[in-house]
Every structure is written in C-alpha cells, then in structure tokens.
Tab-separated table of C-alpha atoms in Angstrom:
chain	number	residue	atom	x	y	z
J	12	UNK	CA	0.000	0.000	0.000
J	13	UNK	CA	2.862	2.321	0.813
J	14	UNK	CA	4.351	1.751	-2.541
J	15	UNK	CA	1.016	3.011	-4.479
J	16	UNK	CA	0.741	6.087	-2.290
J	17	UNK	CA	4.516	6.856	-3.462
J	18	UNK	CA	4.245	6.358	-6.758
J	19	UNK	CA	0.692	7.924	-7.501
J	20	UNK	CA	2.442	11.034	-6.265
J	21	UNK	CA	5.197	10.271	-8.794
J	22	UNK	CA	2.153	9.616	-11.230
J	23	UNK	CA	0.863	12.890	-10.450
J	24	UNK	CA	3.295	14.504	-11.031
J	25	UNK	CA	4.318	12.438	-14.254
J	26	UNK	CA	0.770	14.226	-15.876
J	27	UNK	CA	1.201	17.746	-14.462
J	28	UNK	CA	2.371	19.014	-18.304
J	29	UNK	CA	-1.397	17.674	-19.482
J	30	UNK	CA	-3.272	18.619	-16.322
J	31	UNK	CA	-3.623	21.261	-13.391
J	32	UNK	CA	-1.403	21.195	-10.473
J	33	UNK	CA	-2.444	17.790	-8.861
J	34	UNK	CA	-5.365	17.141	-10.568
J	35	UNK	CA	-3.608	13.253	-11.217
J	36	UNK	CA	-3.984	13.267	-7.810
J	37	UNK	CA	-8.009	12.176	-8.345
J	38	UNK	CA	-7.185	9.216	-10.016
J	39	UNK	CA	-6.001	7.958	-6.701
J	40	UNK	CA	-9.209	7.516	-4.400
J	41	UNK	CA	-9.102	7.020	-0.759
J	42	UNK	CA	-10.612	4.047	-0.541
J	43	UNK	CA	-7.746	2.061	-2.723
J	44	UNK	CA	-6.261	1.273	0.625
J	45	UNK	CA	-9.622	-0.718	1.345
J	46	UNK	CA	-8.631	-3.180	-1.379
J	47	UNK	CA	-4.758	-3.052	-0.611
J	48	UNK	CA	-4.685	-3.412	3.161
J	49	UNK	CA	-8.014	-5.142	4.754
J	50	UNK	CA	-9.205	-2.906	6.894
J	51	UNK	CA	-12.979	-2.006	7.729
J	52	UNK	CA	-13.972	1.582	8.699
J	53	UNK	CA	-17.012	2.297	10.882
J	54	UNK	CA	-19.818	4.743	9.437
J	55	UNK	CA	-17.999	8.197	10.333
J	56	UNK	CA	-14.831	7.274	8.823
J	57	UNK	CA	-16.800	5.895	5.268
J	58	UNK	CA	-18.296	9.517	5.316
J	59	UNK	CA	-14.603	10.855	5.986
J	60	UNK	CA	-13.522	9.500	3.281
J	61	UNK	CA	-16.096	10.641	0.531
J	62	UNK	CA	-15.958	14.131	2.420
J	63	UNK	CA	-12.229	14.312	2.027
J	64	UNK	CA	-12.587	13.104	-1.370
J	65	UNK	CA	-15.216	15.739	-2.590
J	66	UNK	CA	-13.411	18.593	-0.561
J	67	UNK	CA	-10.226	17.813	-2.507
J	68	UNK	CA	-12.082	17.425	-6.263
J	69	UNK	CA	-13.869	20.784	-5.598
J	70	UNK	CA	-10.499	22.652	-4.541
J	71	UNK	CA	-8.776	21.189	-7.432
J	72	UNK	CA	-11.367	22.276	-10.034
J	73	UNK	CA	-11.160	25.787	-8.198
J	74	UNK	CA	-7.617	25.722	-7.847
J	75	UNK	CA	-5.559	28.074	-10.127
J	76	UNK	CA	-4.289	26.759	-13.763
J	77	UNK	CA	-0.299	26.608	-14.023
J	78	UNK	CA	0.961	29.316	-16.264
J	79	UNK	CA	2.669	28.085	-19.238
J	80	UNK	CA	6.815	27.491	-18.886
J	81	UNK	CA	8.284	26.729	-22.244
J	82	UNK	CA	11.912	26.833	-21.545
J	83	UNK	CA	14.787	25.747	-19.389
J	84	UNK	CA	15.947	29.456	-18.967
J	85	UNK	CA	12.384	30.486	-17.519
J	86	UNK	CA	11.828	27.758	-15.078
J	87	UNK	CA	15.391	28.513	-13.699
J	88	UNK	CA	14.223	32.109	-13.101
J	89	UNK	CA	10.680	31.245	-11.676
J	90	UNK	CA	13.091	28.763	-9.170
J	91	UNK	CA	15.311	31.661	-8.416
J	92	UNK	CA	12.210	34.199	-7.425
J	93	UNK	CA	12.525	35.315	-3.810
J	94	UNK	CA	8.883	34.215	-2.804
J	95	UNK	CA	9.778	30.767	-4.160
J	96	UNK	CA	12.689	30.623	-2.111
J	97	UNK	CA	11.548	31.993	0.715
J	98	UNK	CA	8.804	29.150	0.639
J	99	UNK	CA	11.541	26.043	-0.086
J	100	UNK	CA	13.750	27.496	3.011
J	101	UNK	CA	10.257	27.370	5.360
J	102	UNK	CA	9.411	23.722	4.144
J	103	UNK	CA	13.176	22.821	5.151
J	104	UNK	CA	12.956	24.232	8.497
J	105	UNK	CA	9.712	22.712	8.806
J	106	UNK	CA	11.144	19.266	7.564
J	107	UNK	CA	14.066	19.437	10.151
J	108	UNK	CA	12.044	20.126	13.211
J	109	UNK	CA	9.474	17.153	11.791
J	110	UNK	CA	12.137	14.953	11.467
J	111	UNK	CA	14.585	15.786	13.951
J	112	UNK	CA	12.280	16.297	16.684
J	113	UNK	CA	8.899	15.809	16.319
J	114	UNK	CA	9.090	12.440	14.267
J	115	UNK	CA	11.206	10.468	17.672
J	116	UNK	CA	9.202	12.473	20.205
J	117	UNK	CA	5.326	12.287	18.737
J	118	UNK	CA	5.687	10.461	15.516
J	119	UNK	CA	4.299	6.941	16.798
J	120	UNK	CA	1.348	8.592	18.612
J	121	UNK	CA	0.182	11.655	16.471
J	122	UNK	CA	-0.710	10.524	12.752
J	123	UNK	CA	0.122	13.897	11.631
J	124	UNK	CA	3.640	14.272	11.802
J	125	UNK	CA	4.483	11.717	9.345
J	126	UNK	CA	1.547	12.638	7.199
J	127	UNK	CA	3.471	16.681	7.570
J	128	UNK	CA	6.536	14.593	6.578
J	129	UNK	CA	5.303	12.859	3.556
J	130	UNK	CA	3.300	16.009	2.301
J	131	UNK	CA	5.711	18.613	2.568
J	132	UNK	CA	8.018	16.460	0.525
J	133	UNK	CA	5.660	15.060	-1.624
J	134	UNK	CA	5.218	18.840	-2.621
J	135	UNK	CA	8.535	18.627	-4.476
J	136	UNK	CA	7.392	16.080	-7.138
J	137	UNK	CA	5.422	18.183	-9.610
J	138	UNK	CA	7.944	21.092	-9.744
J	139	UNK	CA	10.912	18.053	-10.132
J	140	UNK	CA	9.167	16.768	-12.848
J	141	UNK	CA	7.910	19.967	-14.904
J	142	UNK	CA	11.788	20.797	-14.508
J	143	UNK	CA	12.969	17.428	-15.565
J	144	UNK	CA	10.676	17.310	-19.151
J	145	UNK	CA	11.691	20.588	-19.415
J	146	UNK	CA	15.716	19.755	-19.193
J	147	UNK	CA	15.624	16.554	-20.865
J	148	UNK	CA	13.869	18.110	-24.076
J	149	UNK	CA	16.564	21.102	-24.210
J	150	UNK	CA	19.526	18.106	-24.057
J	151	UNK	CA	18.165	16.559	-26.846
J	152	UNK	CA	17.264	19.837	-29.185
J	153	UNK	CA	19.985	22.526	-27.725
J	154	UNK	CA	23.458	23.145	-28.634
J	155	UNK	CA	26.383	21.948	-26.151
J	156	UNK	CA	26.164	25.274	-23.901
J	157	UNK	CA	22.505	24.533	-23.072
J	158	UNK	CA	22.872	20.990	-22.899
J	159	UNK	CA	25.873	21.120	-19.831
J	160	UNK	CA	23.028	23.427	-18.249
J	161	UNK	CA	20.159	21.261	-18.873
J	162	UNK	CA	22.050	18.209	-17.890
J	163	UNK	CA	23.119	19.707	-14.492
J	164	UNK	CA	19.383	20.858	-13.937
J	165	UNK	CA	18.300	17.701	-14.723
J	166	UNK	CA	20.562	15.475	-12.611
J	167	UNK	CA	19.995	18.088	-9.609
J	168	UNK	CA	15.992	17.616	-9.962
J	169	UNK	CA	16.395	14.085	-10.365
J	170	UNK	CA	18.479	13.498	-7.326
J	171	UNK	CA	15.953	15.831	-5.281
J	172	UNK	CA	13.178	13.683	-6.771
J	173	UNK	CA	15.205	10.227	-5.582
J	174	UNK	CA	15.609	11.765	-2.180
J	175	UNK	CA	11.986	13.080	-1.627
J	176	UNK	CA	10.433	9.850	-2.680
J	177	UNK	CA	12.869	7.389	-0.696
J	178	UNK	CA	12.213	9.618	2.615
J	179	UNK	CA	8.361	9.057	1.723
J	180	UNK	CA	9.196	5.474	1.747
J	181	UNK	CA	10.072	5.548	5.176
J	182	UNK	CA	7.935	7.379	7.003
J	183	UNK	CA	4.769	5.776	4.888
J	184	UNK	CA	5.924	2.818	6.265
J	185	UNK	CA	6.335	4.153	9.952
J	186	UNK	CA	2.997	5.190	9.539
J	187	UNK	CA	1.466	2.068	8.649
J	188	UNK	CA	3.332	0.137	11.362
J	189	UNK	CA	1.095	2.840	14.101
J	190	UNK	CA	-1.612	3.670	12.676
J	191	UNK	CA	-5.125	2.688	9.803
J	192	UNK	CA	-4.373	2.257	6.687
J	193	UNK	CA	-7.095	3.494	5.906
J	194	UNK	CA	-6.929	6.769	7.760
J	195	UNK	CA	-3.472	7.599	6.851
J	196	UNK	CA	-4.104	7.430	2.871
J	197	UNK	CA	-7.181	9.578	3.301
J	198	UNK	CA	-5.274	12.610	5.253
J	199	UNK	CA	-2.247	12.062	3.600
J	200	UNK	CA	-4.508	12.233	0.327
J	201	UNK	CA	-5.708	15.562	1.460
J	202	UNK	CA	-2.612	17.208	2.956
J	203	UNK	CA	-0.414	16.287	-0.346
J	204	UNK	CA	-3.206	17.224	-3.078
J	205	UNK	CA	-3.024	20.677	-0.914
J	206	UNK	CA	0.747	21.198	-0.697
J	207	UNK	CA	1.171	20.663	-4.666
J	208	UNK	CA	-1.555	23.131	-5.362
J	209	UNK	CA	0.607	25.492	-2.605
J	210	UNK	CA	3.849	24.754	-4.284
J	211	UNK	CA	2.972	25.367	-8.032
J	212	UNK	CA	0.892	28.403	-7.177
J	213	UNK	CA	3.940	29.774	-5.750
J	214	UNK	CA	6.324	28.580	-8.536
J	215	UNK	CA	4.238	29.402	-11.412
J	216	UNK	CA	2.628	32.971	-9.821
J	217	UNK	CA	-0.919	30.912	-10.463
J	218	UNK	CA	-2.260	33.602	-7.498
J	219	UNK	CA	-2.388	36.283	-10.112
J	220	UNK	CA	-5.588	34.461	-11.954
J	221	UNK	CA	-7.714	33.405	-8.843
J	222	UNK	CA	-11.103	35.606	-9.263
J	223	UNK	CA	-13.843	35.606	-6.250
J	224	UNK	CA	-15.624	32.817	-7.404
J	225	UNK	CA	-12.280	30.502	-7.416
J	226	UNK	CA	-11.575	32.067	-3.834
J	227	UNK	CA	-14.797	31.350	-2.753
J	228	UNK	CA	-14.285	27.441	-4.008
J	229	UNK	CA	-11.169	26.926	-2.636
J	230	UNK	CA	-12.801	27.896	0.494
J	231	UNK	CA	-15.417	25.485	-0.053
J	232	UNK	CA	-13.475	22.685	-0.303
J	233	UNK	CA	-11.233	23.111	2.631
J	234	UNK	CA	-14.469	23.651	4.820
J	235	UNK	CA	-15.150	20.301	3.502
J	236	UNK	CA	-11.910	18.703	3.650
J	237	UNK	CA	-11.623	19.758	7.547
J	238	UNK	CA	-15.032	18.443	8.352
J	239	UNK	CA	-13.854	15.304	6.510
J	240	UNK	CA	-10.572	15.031	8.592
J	241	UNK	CA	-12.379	15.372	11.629
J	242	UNK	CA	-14.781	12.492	10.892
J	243	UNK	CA	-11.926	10.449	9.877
J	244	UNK	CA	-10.119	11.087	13.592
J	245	UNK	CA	-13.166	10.946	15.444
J	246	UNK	CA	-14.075	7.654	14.131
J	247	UNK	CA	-10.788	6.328	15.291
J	248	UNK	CA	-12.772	6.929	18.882
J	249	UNK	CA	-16.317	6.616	18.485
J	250	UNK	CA	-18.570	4.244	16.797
J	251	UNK	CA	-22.133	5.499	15.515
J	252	UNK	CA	-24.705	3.001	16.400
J	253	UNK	CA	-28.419	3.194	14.954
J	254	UNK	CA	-31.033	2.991	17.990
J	255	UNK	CA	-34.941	2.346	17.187
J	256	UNK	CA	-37.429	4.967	18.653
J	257	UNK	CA	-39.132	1.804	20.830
J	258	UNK	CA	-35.399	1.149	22.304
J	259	UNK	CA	-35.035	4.553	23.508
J	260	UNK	CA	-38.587	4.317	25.264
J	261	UNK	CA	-37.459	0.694	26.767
C-alpha cells in the first residue's frame, strides 16, 4: 500500500504538463487502501472518506491553472524568485524540526507528523518533474552550452526527486506500522493534493488568476476537507450506532 501512495504522487506529477497542479492526484481515491490493506472503517470514517474526497475534487477544479513554462531558462528564473525561495527554506525548516524532533518524540502517537513529513516532501514532485521534461527536451534539441546546463538541472531535480520519494518510503511505512491504513491514505490524500496546489501556485505565480468565485471554491473545499478530517479522527474513537425509537422508550 505504501508503494502506491509513493508512486501515484510520482504519477501525479508524471501528468502535471497535461493537467492542473495535482489534478492526477483524483485518479487515486481514498478508498484504494480498502482493497490493498483489509481494513474495515465504521460509518464516520466511510463519510470521511467521501468528504475528504469531494473537498479535494472541488479545490482542485477551483484551484488556479499553471501558467505556461516553455523553456529551461524560464523555469530557472521562476526557481530563483525570492517568494519561491523563501517558501523552499520554510518547508526545510519545517522538515528538520518534523524529522529531527517531532518524528522520535510524537511520531508513533500523532498521525500527523508523518503525514506533515510525507506532504511537505511530496510537494517537491510536480515542480521536479515539470523541470525534468523541461531539461531533458533542451539536451536533446539545444546546442552543447545549453545541454551542460540542462544536464546539471536535470541530474539536480532528479536526485531531489530520488531523495523526496525514498524519505516518503520511510515514514509511509512508519505510519502504517502505528496507525489505519485506511486513515493515513485519506489525510495524507488531502494534505499532499493541498501542498502541490501550494507549491505550483507559488512557482508558477498561479495567485495572479484566482477571481472571487475561485476564492470562494477553494474555500469550499477546505471547509469540507476539515469536516472530513475530523470524521476520519473521530471515528478512530467513536462508533455510531443506529437505535430504534421503541429502544429509547425501553
């Protein structure tokens, strides 16, 4: 199960030149993990599921289309723009205090660190491989200067790529050792479908297009993703059981 959560980010990101920012993320439903690990949710979490499934559709329709990069050159500069940086340096600092600290101290009893973990660097995928098509098609069709730049842009994006997605590896499986299957691929579902729309808004400057009734979808569907998140946790506590109106009398 760990493996297909991986790789359908890889997937994703694989179709971001044909699609919106995550929108290969749909093709990956929550309830795959039904068929790949057997688990059984209660009511609440079923309802989770399709809430946190619905929430995440609606923000991707709503979410901002990528604007068009058609060269090596440009996506070098859009990597270079200070709000782009400024965003990778948070992410690190957030990824060091996750792992350093908060993965040893909280990781086996709070779900959401290693879902933070997996998301943050699942994030990284879409941009890697927007810049890899990009530098692999200027080392075929460029001259020799280009293609020494293209070639160390693309083995730089490639090893980030290698590195994000062997991290997931782990902590997906840390996860799974502590805590539903089921659960875990719904949030984590959420949570990464969320930080690739945040990452490739950044990157790409997507902000610029958003009009009100975008704005007021996006909103929409995180309402509906955090009333799907709670269901799923709260079902982790409490089973909802059906009572007839004659048992209540009794």
């Amino acid at each position: 199960m760990w493996v297909c959560c991986v790789f359908s980010d890889c997937g994703s990101g694989g179709q971001f030149p044909g699609t919106q920012c995550g929108a290969g993320r749909v093709g990956d439903p929550t309830g795959s993990s039904w068929a790949s690990v057997r688990e059984q949710l209660e009511l609440l979490g079923k309802l989770g599921c399709v809430l946190c499934c619905c929430g995440s559709v609606v923000l991707i329709i709503h979410s901002p289309k990528s604007d068009s990069v058609e060269s090596r050159a440009e996506f070098q500069q859009r990597l270079l723009d200070p709000v782009f940086v400024s965003y990778i340096t948070l992410v690190l600092l957030l990824l060091v205090l996750l792992i350093g600290w908060l993965s040893p101290a909280y990781g086996k009893s709070n779900m959401m660190v290693y879902v933070g973990i997996c998301s943050l660097l699942g994030s990284f995928t879409v941009p890697c491989c927007k810049g890899l098509g990009l530098a692999a098609k200027e080392m075929f069709d460029g001259d020799s200067v280009s293609c020494n730049g293209a070639l160390f842009l693309f083995l730089s994006l490639l090893g980030i790529l290698l590195l994000s997605v062997l991290t997931q590896f782990t902590f997906i499986n840390r996860a799974l050792e502590s805590f539903s299957a089921n659960v875990f691929e719904a949030v984590y579902y959420v949570t990464f479908t969320s930080s690739v729309i945040l990452a490739t808004a950044i990157l790409f400057k997507e902000w610029e297009a958003l009009g009100a009734q975008d704005c007021l979808g996006i909103l929409c569907g995180f309402i509906t993703i955090s009333v799907g998140v709670t269901l799923l946790r709260l079902s982790q506590e409490a089973v909802l059981v059906w009572t007839s109106p004659k048992d209540k009398v009794q």
